[in-house]
Amino acid sequence: MQKIMIDEQFDQVYIRMFTHLSNLFFEQSKIVTEADPEALAVQMELSKTAEGEIVCTANMEVGGQQYEATFSEREELANEKEKVRQTKRLYSHVFLDVLEQYTGMTQSWGILTGIRPMKLYHQYRQLGFGVEEVKSLLMEKHRVSEEKCNLLSQIEEVQLKAIPDLHQLRNEVSIYIGIPFCPTKCAYCTFPAYAIHRKNGRVESFLDGLHEEIREIGKWLKEREMKITTIYFGGGTPTSIEADEMDALYQTMVDSFPNMETVREITVEAGRPDTITPEKIEVLKKWGIDRISVNPQSYTDETLKAIGRHHSVQETIDKFWLSRNMGMKNINMDLIIGLPNEGLAEFEHSLLETEKMQPESLTVHTLSFKRASEMTRNKDKYKVADRETVEQMMKMGERWTAANGYAPYYLYRQKNILGNLENIGYAKPNEESLYNIIIMEEVQTIIGIGCGASSKFMEPESGKITQFHNPKDPAAYILTFEEYIDKKIEHLERIFPNQLVQQK
C-alpha cells in the first residue's frame, strides 16, 4: 500500500480524484491528509496572474530528490461548474506529472480516469473543432498521448461511416434485454449472472416477468410510434434458456415493439459456447437474428478452468463452425488480455486460433479487477501479467487485427484495468455492432428490460443522462418488476413529452 499525503484543504471529491490517479501507478494506494512518515508528500497550490491565467504547481521531495510540476490555463469564466472542472483538471495535471517523474511511468491516457475518451472526442468535434484541433486539446488539456489521439480519430471515422446519423438519434431508443443466467459464473465477472438450474421454477417465473415487461414497455413505445434503433439481448448468457423459451421471447418482442421493420440491428449474446445448440440456432434464424457472440476469452484449456468456464477450447471452435455453417453471418468473438497465468505466448496462440475462423468482429478486453468479482476477492490466487507484458499483448492485438483486415470501432476503459489500458472492439468493414457504438457514446436513450438491466434515459435537448437499474437478483426481479415498469415509463414520459402531446 502506497500512501500519498496531500494538504487537508482537499475534500472527499478531490481525494477520490487523486486516488484514481495514484492507482494508475501503484497496485494499491491511499490518499491521506495527516502527516505520515511513510507517505509521499505532494504539495500543491493555485495562483492567478494579472493576465488571467490560473497557475497550478506541485512539488514532492523523496530522498533528497525534488520533483516539480507546473500547469496553467486561462481562467474559465463561463459558469461555476466549468470553474470547478477546470480546477480539478489543473490539480490532476500537476499531481500526475510528479508521479510520472517519480515512477518513470508515462500514462498514455493522461488524466482521463472517469471519462469515456471517445465521448469526449465526439463532444469536441460537435463543438466544431477539427481533427487536429481536437488532438491538440486532448494532448494539452488532458495529457493524452499522440498515439491514443490517433486511435480515437480512427475510431470516430469508422463510427460515422457505420452510423452516419450517430448524433441525430436522440428521438429514437435502443433496447437492452437482460437474461441473468449462465452455465457457471466466471471468476472475473460482475454482471448479473447466476448458474442456471430449474429448481423452484425460478427461470420460468423470471421469464413470465420478462414477457410482461417487454409487453408493457412495447405498448408505451407503440402508442407513441417511437422508433427503435437497435435491440441487444445480454446477461448472463441469453442462450442459457431453452430453444422454445427463446422462441417465445422473440415472438413477444416482435408482437410488442413498434416499427420492427426499421430496427437496424438485433444482437443475441451466445457468449458461452456450452449453451449453443442446433435447435437454438434455428430459432435465431427463424426470427432473422444473425448477429451473435461466441466468446472464447482464451484458447488455453487450463485458463478456462482457472476462470470457471466449464467448456473446452475445442467446444468453442466447434460451436463457431456450427453457427457459421448453419447461417450465422455476423459472429463476434471476445478475447481477454491478462488472464491468470497467460503471457505473450498464450495470447499469440489465441490470436492464431482466431485467425483460422475470421469472425466478423473481435473485442479485445483488458482484464479488470472488478470489486465484486471472485478474482478480486481472492487476488492472491490468480497470478496475472505485469504492466509491460500486458502492454505488449495489446500491441500484438493491434498488429494482428490490422493484418487481418479489422479496424477499431469502439473503445472504453474501466477502473482497475491492467496496465491502465483499454478495451477495444475491432470489426471488418460494415460489420460493426451498432449497439456497441450507441451505448458507448451515449447518444440516445437505452431502455433496460430484464434482470440487472440498466436504463440510460437521455434528455433529447440537453443530453443529460439519468440512470435507472432493475434488480440484479432474479427473486427480487420477480417480486418487483411491475413497480420498475411504472418507474421506467415515468422517466420516458418525462424525457419525451412531445410524444405525449401528439398522442393527446
Short mmCIF file of C-alpha atoms in Angstrom, two decimals:
data_model
loop_
_atom_site.label_atom_id
_atom_site.label_comp_id
_atom_site.label_asym_id
_atom_site.label_seq_id
_atom_site.Cartn_x
_atom_site.Cartn_y
_atom_site.Cartn_z
CA MET A 1 0.00 0.00 0.00
CA GLN A 2 1.50 3.31 -1.12
CA LYS A 3 0.33 6.29 0.95
CA ILE A 4 0.33 9.76 -0.59
CA MET A 5 -0.11 12.80 1.64
CA ILE A 6 -1.85 15.93 0.36
CA ASP A 7 -2.98 19.13 2.06
CA GLU A 8 -6.01 18.90 4.35
CA GLN A 9 -7.79 21.62 2.30
CA PHE A 10 -8.94 18.97 -0.19
CA ASP A 11 -12.39 17.45 0.35
CA GLN A 12 -13.57 13.92 -0.46
CA VAL A 13 -14.28 14.73 -4.10
CA TYR A 14 -10.63 15.65 -4.64
CA ILE A 15 -9.40 12.74 -2.54
CA ARG A 16 -11.31 10.33 -4.81
CA MET A 17 -9.85 12.05 -7.86
CA PHE A 18 -6.28 11.80 -6.54
CA THR A 19 -6.87 8.17 -5.52
CA HIS A 20 -7.92 7.22 -9.06
CA LEU A 21 -4.81 8.91 -10.43
CA SER A 22 -2.41 7.38 -7.92
CA ASN A 23 -3.87 3.92 -8.56
CA LEU A 24 -2.56 4.23 -12.10
CA PHE A 25 0.96 3.97 -10.68
CA PHE A 26 0.59 1.75 -7.62
CA GLU A 27 -1.30 -1.51 -7.21
CA GLN A 28 -2.89 -0.06 -4.09
CA SER A 29 -2.72 3.49 -2.84
CA LYS A 30 -4.29 5.64 -0.16
CA ILE A 31 -4.56 9.41 -0.04
CA VAL A 32 -4.03 10.85 3.46
CA THR A 33 -4.22 14.42 4.74
CA GLU A 34 -2.37 13.95 8.04
CA ALA A 35 1.40 13.77 8.44
CA ASP A 36 2.70 10.25 7.86
CA PRO A 37 6.43 9.41 7.61
CA GLU A 38 5.66 6.52 5.24
CA ALA A 39 3.73 8.68 2.79
CA LEU A 40 4.90 10.51 -0.30
CA ALA A 41 4.11 14.15 0.42
CA VAL A 42 2.78 16.11 -2.56
CA GLN A 43 2.27 19.82 -2.02
CA MET A 44 0.02 21.66 -4.48
CA GLU A 45 -1.25 25.19 -4.78
CA LEU A 46 -3.08 27.52 -7.17
CA SER A 47 -2.31 31.15 -8.01
CA LYS A 48 -3.60 33.71 -10.50
CA THR A 49 -1.64 36.04 -12.75
CA ALA A 50 -2.57 39.57 -13.72
CA GLU A 51 -3.16 38.31 -17.27
CA GLY A 52 -5.99 35.99 -16.15
CA GLU A 53 -4.02 32.74 -16.04
CA ILE A 54 -4.50 30.18 -13.27
CA VAL A 55 -1.22 28.52 -12.39
CA CYS A 56 -1.08 25.22 -10.51
CA THR A 57 2.18 23.92 -9.05
CA ALA A 58 3.16 20.71 -7.30
CA ASN A 59 6.32 19.51 -5.66
CA MET A 60 7.39 16.34 -3.94
CA GLU A 61 10.71 15.53 -2.27
CA VAL A 62 11.83 11.93 -1.85
CA GLY A 63 15.29 11.03 -0.54
CA GLY A 64 16.66 14.44 -1.36
CA GLN A 65 15.35 14.25 -4.93
CA GLN A 66 12.97 17.06 -5.88
CA TYR A 67 10.06 16.52 -8.27
CA GLU A 68 8.26 19.63 -9.51
CA ALA A 69 5.41 20.33 -11.95
CA THR A 70 3.60 23.43 -13.23
CA PHE A 71 0.49 23.74 -15.40
CA SER A 72 -1.55 26.81 -16.29
CA GLU A 73 -4.68 27.75 -18.22
CA ARG A 74 -6.67 30.91 -18.85
CA GLU A 75 -9.37 31.16 -16.19
CA GLU A 76 -12.79 29.76 -17.15
CA LEU A 77 -15.45 32.44 -16.68
CA ALA A 78 -18.45 30.62 -18.15
CA ASN A 79 -20.13 29.22 -15.02
CA GLU A 80 -19.38 27.70 -11.64
CA LYS A 81 -19.49 24.16 -12.97
CA GLU A 82 -16.82 24.95 -15.56
CA LYS A 83 -14.65 26.60 -12.93
CA VAL A 84 -14.79 23.52 -10.71
CA ARG A 85 -13.99 21.28 -13.67
CA GLN A 86 -11.02 23.46 -14.57
CA THR A 87 -9.69 23.46 -11.00
CA LYS A 88 -9.85 19.68 -10.86
CA ARG A 89 -8.10 19.45 -14.21
CA LEU A 90 -5.29 21.74 -13.07
CA TYR A 91 -4.64 19.75 -9.91
CA SER A 92 -4.83 16.47 -11.85
CA HIS A 93 -2.18 17.67 -14.29
CA VAL A 94 0.47 18.50 -11.72
CA PHE A 95 -0.32 15.54 -9.46
CA LEU A 96 0.04 13.14 -12.41
CA ASP A 97 3.19 14.92 -13.57
CA VAL A 98 5.13 14.49 -10.32
CA LEU A 99 4.11 10.83 -10.05
CA GLU A 100 5.23 10.20 -13.62
CA GLN A 101 8.58 11.76 -12.79
CA TYR A 102 8.91 9.75 -9.57
CA THR A 103 7.91 6.35 -11.01
CA GLY A 104 9.29 6.71 -14.53
CA MET A 105 5.89 5.61 -15.89
CA THR A 106 4.02 7.52 -18.59
CA GLN A 107 0.23 7.37 -18.58
CA SER A 108 -0.87 7.36 -22.22
CA TRP A 109 -4.44 8.28 -21.27
CA GLY A 110 -3.19 11.19 -19.18
CA ILE A 111 -5.60 12.45 -16.55
CA LEU A 112 -8.62 10.64 -18.01
CA THR A 113 -9.82 8.18 -15.38
CA GLY A 114 -13.60 8.52 -15.12
CA ILE A 115 -14.26 9.82 -18.63
CA ARG A 116 -15.09 7.89 -21.79
CA PRO A 117 -12.36 9.04 -24.19
CA MET A 118 -14.46 8.63 -27.33
CA LYS A 119 -17.38 10.52 -25.83
CA LEU A 120 -15.03 13.41 -25.01
CA TYR A 121 -13.64 13.25 -28.55
CA HIS A 122 -17.14 13.42 -30.04
CA GLN A 123 -18.05 16.36 -27.77
CA TYR A 124 -15.12 18.38 -29.05
CA ARG A 125 -15.98 17.50 -32.65
CA GLN A 126 -19.62 18.51 -32.10
CA LEU A 127 -18.39 21.87 -30.83
CA GLY A 128 -16.86 22.43 -34.25
CA PHE A 129 -13.21 21.57 -33.64
CA GLY A 130 -11.32 19.88 -36.46
CA VAL A 131 -9.42 16.62 -36.08
CA GLU A 132 -6.06 18.31 -35.50
CA GLU A 133 -7.62 20.82 -33.09
CA VAL A 134 -9.17 18.02 -31.03
CA LYS A 135 -5.82 16.24 -30.99
CA SER A 136 -4.17 19.38 -29.58
CA LEU A 137 -6.90 19.82 -26.96
CA LEU A 138 -6.60 16.23 -25.78
CA MET A 139 -2.82 16.37 -25.60
CA GLU A 140 -2.62 19.77 -23.89
CA LYS A 141 -5.67 19.80 -21.61
CA HIS A 142 -5.85 16.10 -20.75
CA ARG A 143 -2.27 14.82 -21.31
CA VAL A 144 -3.47 12.13 -23.74
CA SER A 145 -0.65 10.70 -25.86
CA GLU A 146 -0.46 11.32 -29.59
CA GLU A 147 -0.84 7.58 -30.21
CA LYS A 148 -4.14 7.42 -28.30
CA CYS A 149 -5.38 10.61 -30.02
CA ASN A 150 -4.77 8.99 -33.40
CA LEU A 151 -6.64 5.87 -32.24
CA LEU A 152 -9.67 7.99 -31.24
CA SER A 153 -9.61 9.75 -34.59
CA GLN A 154 -9.58 6.43 -36.43
CA ILE A 155 -12.49 5.12 -34.34
CA GLU A 156 -14.58 8.24 -34.99
CA GLU A 157 -14.14 7.81 -38.74
CA VAL A 158 -15.33 4.18 -38.60
CA GLN A 159 -18.26 5.00 -36.30
CA LEU A 160 -19.61 7.77 -38.52
CA LYS A 161 -19.35 5.52 -41.55
CA ALA A 162 -21.30 2.80 -39.72
CA ILE A 163 -23.89 5.25 -38.32
CA PRO A 164 -23.83 8.50 -40.35
CA ASP A 165 -26.64 9.93 -38.21
CA LEU A 166 -24.98 8.97 -34.92
CA HIS A 167 -25.62 12.41 -33.40
CA GLN A 168 -29.24 12.63 -34.65
CA LEU A 169 -30.63 9.57 -32.83
CA ARG A 170 -31.90 11.34 -29.70
CA ASN A 171 -35.57 10.89 -30.51
CA GLU A 172 -35.16 7.15 -31.02
CA VAL A 173 -34.36 4.49 -28.42
CA SER A 174 -32.43 1.24 -28.22
CA ILE A 175 -33.46 -1.74 -26.09
CA TYR A 176 -31.29 -3.92 -23.85
CA ILE A 177 -32.86 -7.17 -22.61
CA GLY A 178 -31.02 -8.88 -19.75
CA ILE A 179 -31.26 -12.62 -19.08
CA PRO A 180 -29.28 -13.32 -15.89
CA PHE A 181 -28.37 -16.97 -16.32
CA CYS A 182 -25.13 -18.73 -17.29
CA PRO A 183 -23.93 -22.34 -17.09
CA THR A 184 -21.41 -21.17 -14.44
CA LYS A 185 -20.12 -17.79 -13.26
CA CYS A 186 -16.68 -16.70 -14.48
CA ALA A 187 -14.14 -15.60 -11.87
CA TYR A 188 -13.72 -12.09 -13.36
CA CYS A 189 -17.46 -11.44 -13.85
CA THR A 190 -19.63 -8.90 -12.02
CA PHE A 191 -22.56 -8.99 -14.43
CA PRO A 192 -25.89 -10.25 -13.10
CA ALA A 193 -25.17 -13.88 -13.88
CA TYR A 194 -26.49 -16.86 -11.93
CA ALA A 195 -25.76 -20.52 -12.57
CA ILE A 196 -28.87 -21.75 -14.31
CA HIS A 197 -30.90 -24.52 -12.72
CA ARG A 198 -34.55 -25.48 -12.88
CA LYS A 199 -35.30 -25.70 -9.19
CA ASN A 200 -38.32 -23.92 -7.72
CA GLY A 201 -39.39 -22.52 -11.09
CA ARG A 202 -37.01 -19.59 -10.84
CA VAL A 203 -36.22 -19.47 -14.57
CA GLU A 204 -39.87 -19.83 -15.58
CA SER A 205 -41.02 -17.15 -13.13
CA PHE A 206 -38.34 -14.76 -14.35
CA LEU A 207 -39.34 -15.30 -17.97
CA ASP A 208 -43.01 -14.64 -17.13
CA GLY A 209 -41.98 -11.27 -15.69
CA LEU A 210 -39.71 -10.54 -18.65
CA HIS A 211 -42.50 -11.17 -21.16
CA GLU A 212 -44.76 -8.79 -19.23
CA GLU A 213 -42.09 -6.09 -19.07
CA ILE A 214 -41.47 -6.34 -22.84
CA ARG A 215 -45.23 -6.08 -23.49
CA GLU A 216 -45.75 -3.04 -21.24
CA ILE A 217 -42.71 -1.10 -22.47
CA GLY A 218 -43.62 -2.07 -26.03
CA LYS A 219 -47.17 -0.79 -25.52
CA TRP A 220 -45.86 2.62 -24.40
CA LEU A 221 -43.49 2.81 -27.38
CA LYS A 222 -46.14 1.61 -29.85
CA GLU A 223 -48.75 4.15 -28.70
CA ARG A 224 -46.25 6.91 -29.46
CA GLU A 225 -44.85 5.30 -32.63
CA MET A 226 -41.33 5.52 -31.22
CA LYS A 227 -38.53 4.23 -33.43
CA ILE A 228 -36.16 1.58 -32.06
CA THR A 229 -32.62 1.75 -33.42
CA THR A 230 -31.13 -1.48 -32.04
CA ILE A 231 -32.08 -4.38 -29.73
CA TYR A 232 -29.49 -6.28 -27.71
CA PHE A 233 -30.02 -9.47 -25.68
CA GLY A 234 -27.34 -9.69 -22.99
CA GLY A 235 -26.90 -11.07 -19.50
CA GLY A 236 -25.67 -13.51 -18.26
CA THR A 237 -25.91 -15.58 -21.39
CA PRO A 238 -29.25 -15.24 -23.23
CA THR A 239 -28.79 -18.62 -24.88
CA SER A 240 -28.74 -20.34 -21.48
CA ILE A 241 -32.51 -20.73 -21.66
CA GLU A 242 -34.13 -23.44 -23.81
CA ALA A 243 -34.80 -23.08 -27.54
CA ASP A 244 -38.58 -22.97 -27.07
CA GLU A 245 -38.18 -20.26 -24.39
CA MET A 246 -36.03 -18.21 -26.78
CA ASP A 247 -38.65 -18.66 -29.50
CA ALA A 248 -41.46 -17.44 -27.24
CA LEU A 249 -39.39 -14.44 -26.12
CA TYR A 250 -38.67 -13.32 -29.67
CA GLN A 251 -42.35 -13.74 -30.53
CA THR A 252 -43.26 -11.39 -27.69
CA MET A 253 -40.60 -8.93 -28.85
CA VAL A 254 -41.96 -8.83 -32.42
CA ASP A 255 -45.59 -8.62 -31.25
CA SER A 256 -44.89 -5.86 -28.73
CA PHE A 257 -42.33 -3.45 -30.18
CA PRO A 258 -43.29 -0.88 -32.84
CA ASN A 259 -41.69 -0.47 -36.26
CA MET A 260 -39.72 -3.71 -36.06
CA GLU A 261 -39.08 -3.47 -39.78
CA THR A 262 -36.93 -0.35 -39.21
CA VAL A 263 -34.79 -1.79 -36.36
CA ARG A 264 -31.25 -1.62 -37.68
CA GLU A 265 -29.74 -4.49 -35.67
CA ILE A 266 -30.71 -7.28 -33.28
CA THR A 267 -27.90 -8.99 -31.36
CA VAL A 268 -28.04 -12.05 -29.13
CA GLU A 269 -25.06 -12.79 -26.89
CA ALA A 270 -24.33 -16.50 -27.21
CA GLY A 271 -21.08 -15.91 -25.38
CA ARG A 272 -20.79 -19.28 -23.68
CA PRO A 273 -20.16 -21.94 -26.34
CA ASP A 274 -21.62 -24.57 -23.99
CA THR A 275 -25.08 -23.01 -24.48
CA ILE A 276 -25.17 -23.15 -28.29
CA THR A 277 -27.19 -25.93 -29.92
CA PRO A 278 -28.54 -26.51 -33.45
CA GLU A 279 -32.09 -26.00 -32.12
CA LYS A 280 -31.23 -22.58 -30.71
CA ILE A 281 -29.52 -21.51 -33.93
CA GLU A 282 -32.66 -22.50 -35.84
CA VAL A 283 -34.69 -20.26 -33.55
CA LEU A 284 -32.33 -17.33 -34.18
CA LYS A 285 -32.62 -17.90 -37.95
CA LYS A 286 -36.41 -18.09 -37.72
CA TRP A 287 -36.50 -14.54 -36.34
CA GLY A 288 -33.86 -13.16 -38.69
CA ILE A 289 -31.22 -12.76 -35.99
CA ASP A 290 -27.75 -13.45 -37.39
CA ARG A 291 -25.52 -11.32 -35.14
CA ILE A 292 -24.28 -13.35 -32.17
CA SER A 293 -21.20 -13.62 -29.96
CA VAL A 294 -19.28 -16.85 -29.45
CA ASN A 295 -16.71 -15.89 -26.85
CA PRO A 296 -13.59 -17.98 -26.29
CA GLN A 297 -11.87 -15.44 -23.93
CA SER A 298 -8.82 -17.71 -24.21
CA TYR A 299 -7.67 -20.68 -26.31
CA THR A 300 -5.88 -22.35 -23.41
CA ASP A 301 -7.88 -25.03 -21.60
CA GLU A 302 -6.04 -24.51 -18.30
CA THR A 303 -7.02 -20.82 -18.33
CA LEU A 304 -10.68 -21.64 -18.97
CA LYS A 305 -10.67 -23.96 -15.97
CA ALA A 306 -8.96 -21.34 -13.79
CA ILE A 307 -11.58 -18.69 -14.55
CA GLY A 308 -14.55 -21.02 -14.12
CA ARG A 309 -15.64 -21.53 -17.73
CA HIS A 310 -16.73 -25.13 -17.97
CA HIS A 311 -16.19 -25.57 -21.69
CA SER A 312 -13.14 -26.55 -23.69
CA VAL A 313 -11.26 -24.73 -26.41
CA GLN A 314 -12.40 -27.36 -28.88
CA GLU A 315 -16.03 -26.70 -27.97
CA THR A 316 -15.55 -23.00 -28.78
CA ILE A 317 -14.15 -23.93 -32.19
CA ASP A 318 -16.88 -26.50 -32.85
CA LYS A 319 -19.70 -24.12 -31.88
CA PHE A 320 -18.27 -21.32 -34.01
CA TRP A 321 -18.30 -23.53 -37.08
CA LEU A 322 -21.72 -24.93 -36.19
CA SER A 323 -23.06 -21.37 -36.06
CA ARG A 324 -21.30 -20.36 -39.27
CA ASN A 325 -22.37 -23.43 -41.23
CA MET A 326 -25.98 -23.02 -40.10
CA GLY A 327 -26.10 -19.48 -41.45
CA MET A 328 -24.88 -17.08 -38.77
CA LYS A 329 -23.33 -14.33 -40.90
CA ASN A 330 -22.10 -11.89 -38.25
CA ILE A 331 -20.23 -13.53 -35.38
CA ASN A 332 -18.30 -11.65 -32.71
CA MET A 333 -15.62 -13.20 -30.53
CA ASP A 334 -14.04 -11.84 -27.32
CA LEU A 335 -10.50 -12.31 -26.05
CA ILE A 336 -9.21 -11.11 -22.68
CA ILE A 337 -5.66 -9.86 -22.19
CA GLY A 338 -4.04 -10.65 -18.85
CA LEU A 339 -6.00 -13.71 -17.72
CA PRO A 340 -4.35 -15.80 -14.97
CA ASN A 341 -1.08 -17.47 -15.95
CA GLU A 342 -1.23 -16.10 -19.51
CA GLY A 343 1.57 -14.19 -21.21
CA LEU A 344 2.64 -13.32 -24.74
CA ALA A 345 2.83 -16.92 -25.94
CA GLU A 346 -0.70 -17.78 -24.79
CA PHE A 347 -2.20 -14.62 -26.26
CA GLU A 348 -0.40 -15.17 -29.55
CA HIS A 349 -1.85 -18.69 -29.63
CA SER A 350 -5.36 -17.26 -29.07
CA LEU A 351 -4.88 -14.86 -31.99
CA LEU A 352 -3.61 -17.63 -34.27
CA GLU A 353 -6.65 -19.77 -33.46
CA THR A 354 -8.94 -16.79 -34.09
CA GLU A 355 -7.24 -16.27 -37.44
CA LYS A 356 -8.47 -19.66 -38.61
CA MET A 357 -12.09 -18.58 -38.05
CA GLN A 358 -12.03 -14.92 -39.11
CA PRO A 359 -15.06 -13.75 -37.10
CA GLU A 360 -16.66 -10.54 -38.37
CA SER A 361 -15.64 -8.71 -35.20
CA LEU A 362 -13.23 -9.25 -32.32
CA THR A 363 -13.33 -7.45 -29.00
CA VAL A 364 -10.03 -7.36 -27.13
CA HIS A 365 -10.66 -6.78 -23.44
CA THR A 366 -8.02 -5.99 -20.86
CA LEU A 367 -8.61 -7.78 -17.57
CA SER A 368 -10.13 -5.51 -14.96
CA PHE A 369 -10.26 -6.35 -11.26
CA LYS A 370 -13.88 -5.51 -10.62
CA ARG A 371 -14.72 -5.01 -6.99
CA ALA A 372 -17.37 -7.74 -6.64
CA SER A 373 -15.68 -10.46 -8.69
CA GLU A 374 -14.28 -13.73 -7.36
CA MET A 375 -10.92 -12.81 -8.88
CA THR A 376 -10.74 -9.57 -6.89
CA ARG A 377 -11.88 -11.17 -3.63
CA ASN A 378 -9.12 -13.79 -3.94
CA LYS A 379 -6.48 -11.78 -5.79
CA ASP A 380 -3.53 -13.78 -4.40
CA LYS A 381 -4.91 -16.92 -6.01
CA TYR A 382 -4.70 -15.50 -9.54
CA LYS A 383 -1.29 -14.65 -11.00
CA VAL A 384 -1.65 -12.14 -13.83
CA ALA A 385 0.77 -10.50 -16.25
CA ASP A 386 2.73 -7.39 -15.33
CA ARG A 387 2.16 -3.97 -16.89
CA GLU A 388 4.86 -4.29 -19.55
CA THR A 389 3.64 -7.72 -20.70
CA VAL A 390 0.03 -6.54 -20.86
CA GLU A 391 1.07 -3.56 -23.00
CA GLN A 392 2.96 -5.89 -25.36
CA MET A 393 -0.12 -8.12 -25.62
CA MET A 394 -2.27 -5.10 -26.53
CA LYS A 395 0.26 -4.11 -29.22
CA MET A 396 0.21 -7.67 -30.51
CA GLY A 397 -3.58 -7.46 -30.80
CA GLU A 398 -3.33 -4.15 -32.69
CA ARG A 399 -0.87 -5.61 -35.20
CA TRP A 400 -2.89 -8.80 -35.67
CA THR A 401 -6.20 -7.02 -36.25
CA ALA A 402 -4.67 -4.63 -38.78
CA ALA A 403 -3.04 -7.52 -40.64
CA ASN A 404 -6.33 -9.41 -40.78
CA GLY A 405 -8.48 -6.57 -42.08
CA TYR A 406 -10.08 -5.34 -38.84
CA ALA A 407 -10.39 -1.69 -37.78
CA PRO A 408 -11.10 -0.38 -34.25
CA TYR A 409 -14.68 0.89 -33.95
CA TYR A 410 -15.35 1.39 -30.23
CA LEU A 411 -13.32 1.80 -27.08
CA TYR A 412 -13.96 2.00 -23.38
CA ARG A 413 -11.95 1.94 -20.20
CA GLN A 414 -12.60 0.66 -16.68
CA LYS A 415 -11.22 1.32 -13.25
CA ASN A 416 -8.57 -1.12 -12.01
CA ILE A 417 -7.81 -2.22 -15.55
CA LEU A 418 -4.43 -3.88 -16.05
CA GLY A 419 -1.76 -1.55 -17.37
CA ASN A 420 -4.17 1.42 -17.41
CA LEU A 421 -5.12 0.23 -20.90
CA GLU A 422 -8.49 -0.08 -22.62
CA ASN A 423 -10.98 -2.45 -24.23
CA ILE A 424 -11.25 -2.15 -27.99
CA GLY A 425 -13.82 -3.55 -30.38
CA TYR A 426 -12.44 -4.35 -33.84
CA ALA A 427 -14.54 -5.18 -36.88
CA LYS A 428 -14.23 -5.93 -40.55
CA PRO A 429 -15.72 -3.26 -42.85
CA ASN A 430 -19.51 -2.84 -42.41
CA GLU A 431 -19.65 -5.49 -39.65
CA GLU A 432 -19.55 -3.14 -36.62
CA SER A 433 -22.03 -3.62 -33.76
CA LEU A 434 -24.26 -0.54 -33.93
CA TYR A 435 -25.49 -1.13 -30.38
CA ASN A 436 -21.94 -1.10 -29.02
CA ILE A 437 -21.27 2.26 -30.67
CA ILE A 438 -24.53 3.74 -29.41
CA ILE A 439 -24.17 2.63 -25.80
CA MET A 440 -20.51 3.62 -25.51
CA GLU A 441 -21.01 7.08 -27.00
CA GLU A 442 -24.29 7.65 -25.07
CA VAL A 443 -26.12 9.26 -27.99
CA GLN A 444 -29.67 8.14 -27.15
CA THR A 445 -31.92 6.60 -24.53
CA ILE A 446 -31.37 2.90 -23.89
CA ILE A 447 -34.22 1.13 -22.12
CA GLY A 448 -33.05 -1.76 -19.96
CA ILE A 449 -35.51 -4.63 -19.62
CA GLY A 450 -34.98 -7.75 -17.52
CA CYS A 451 -32.84 -8.76 -14.58
CA GLY A 452 -29.94 -6.44 -13.80
CA ALA A 453 -30.67 -4.32 -16.87
CA SER A 454 -29.55 -0.70 -16.70
CA SER A 455 -31.50 2.05 -18.43
CA LYS A 456 -29.98 5.33 -19.56
CA PHE A 457 -32.63 7.98 -20.09
CA MET A 458 -31.20 10.82 -22.15
CA GLU A 459 -33.00 14.15 -22.44
CA PRO A 460 -33.02 14.91 -26.20
CA GLU A 461 -32.39 18.64 -25.77
CA SER A 462 -29.76 18.79 -23.04
CA GLY A 463 -28.17 15.35 -23.40
CA LYS A 464 -28.44 14.88 -19.63
CA ILE A 465 -28.49 11.20 -18.69
CA THR A 466 -30.38 9.61 -15.80
CA GLN A 467 -29.50 6.01 -14.97
CA PHE A 468 -32.04 3.52 -13.64
CA HIS A 469 -31.32 -0.08 -12.64
CA ASN A 470 -33.57 -3.12 -12.48
CA PRO A 471 -32.92 -5.57 -9.61
CA LYS A 472 -29.95 -7.88 -10.21
CA ASP A 473 -31.31 -10.87 -8.33
CA PRO A 474 -33.97 -12.94 -10.17
CA ALA A 475 -36.01 -13.38 -6.96
CA ALA A 476 -36.12 -9.61 -6.40
CA TYR A 477 -36.94 -9.01 -10.06
CA ILE A 478 -39.87 -11.43 -9.96
CA LEU A 479 -41.35 -9.61 -6.96
CA THR A 480 -40.85 -6.04 -8.17
CA PHE A 481 -40.79 -5.94 -11.99
CA GLU A 482 -44.23 -4.29 -12.23
CA GLU A 483 -43.08 -1.44 -9.97
CA TYR A 484 -39.95 -0.98 -12.09
CA ILE A 485 -42.01 -0.89 -15.30
CA ASP A 486 -44.01 2.04 -13.89
CA LYS A 487 -40.86 3.90 -12.88
CA LYS A 488 -39.29 3.47 -16.32
CA ILE A 489 -42.45 4.75 -18.00
CA GLU A 490 -42.34 7.81 -15.73
CA HIS A 491 -38.81 8.51 -16.96
CA LEU A 492 -39.86 8.02 -20.60
CA GLU A 493 -42.79 10.43 -20.24
CA ARG A 494 -40.50 13.00 -18.65
CA ILE A 495 -37.89 12.97 -21.43
CA PHE A 496 -40.28 12.51 -24.38
CA PRO A 497 -43.13 14.96 -23.54
CA ASN A 498 -43.73 15.88 -27.19
CA GLN A 499 -44.83 12.36 -27.97
CA LEU A 500 -47.45 12.70 -25.23
CA VAL A 501 -48.71 15.98 -26.69
CA GLN A 502 -49.04 14.43 -30.13
CA GLN A 503 -50.91 11.46 -28.69
CA LYS A 504 -53.42 13.69 -26.90
#
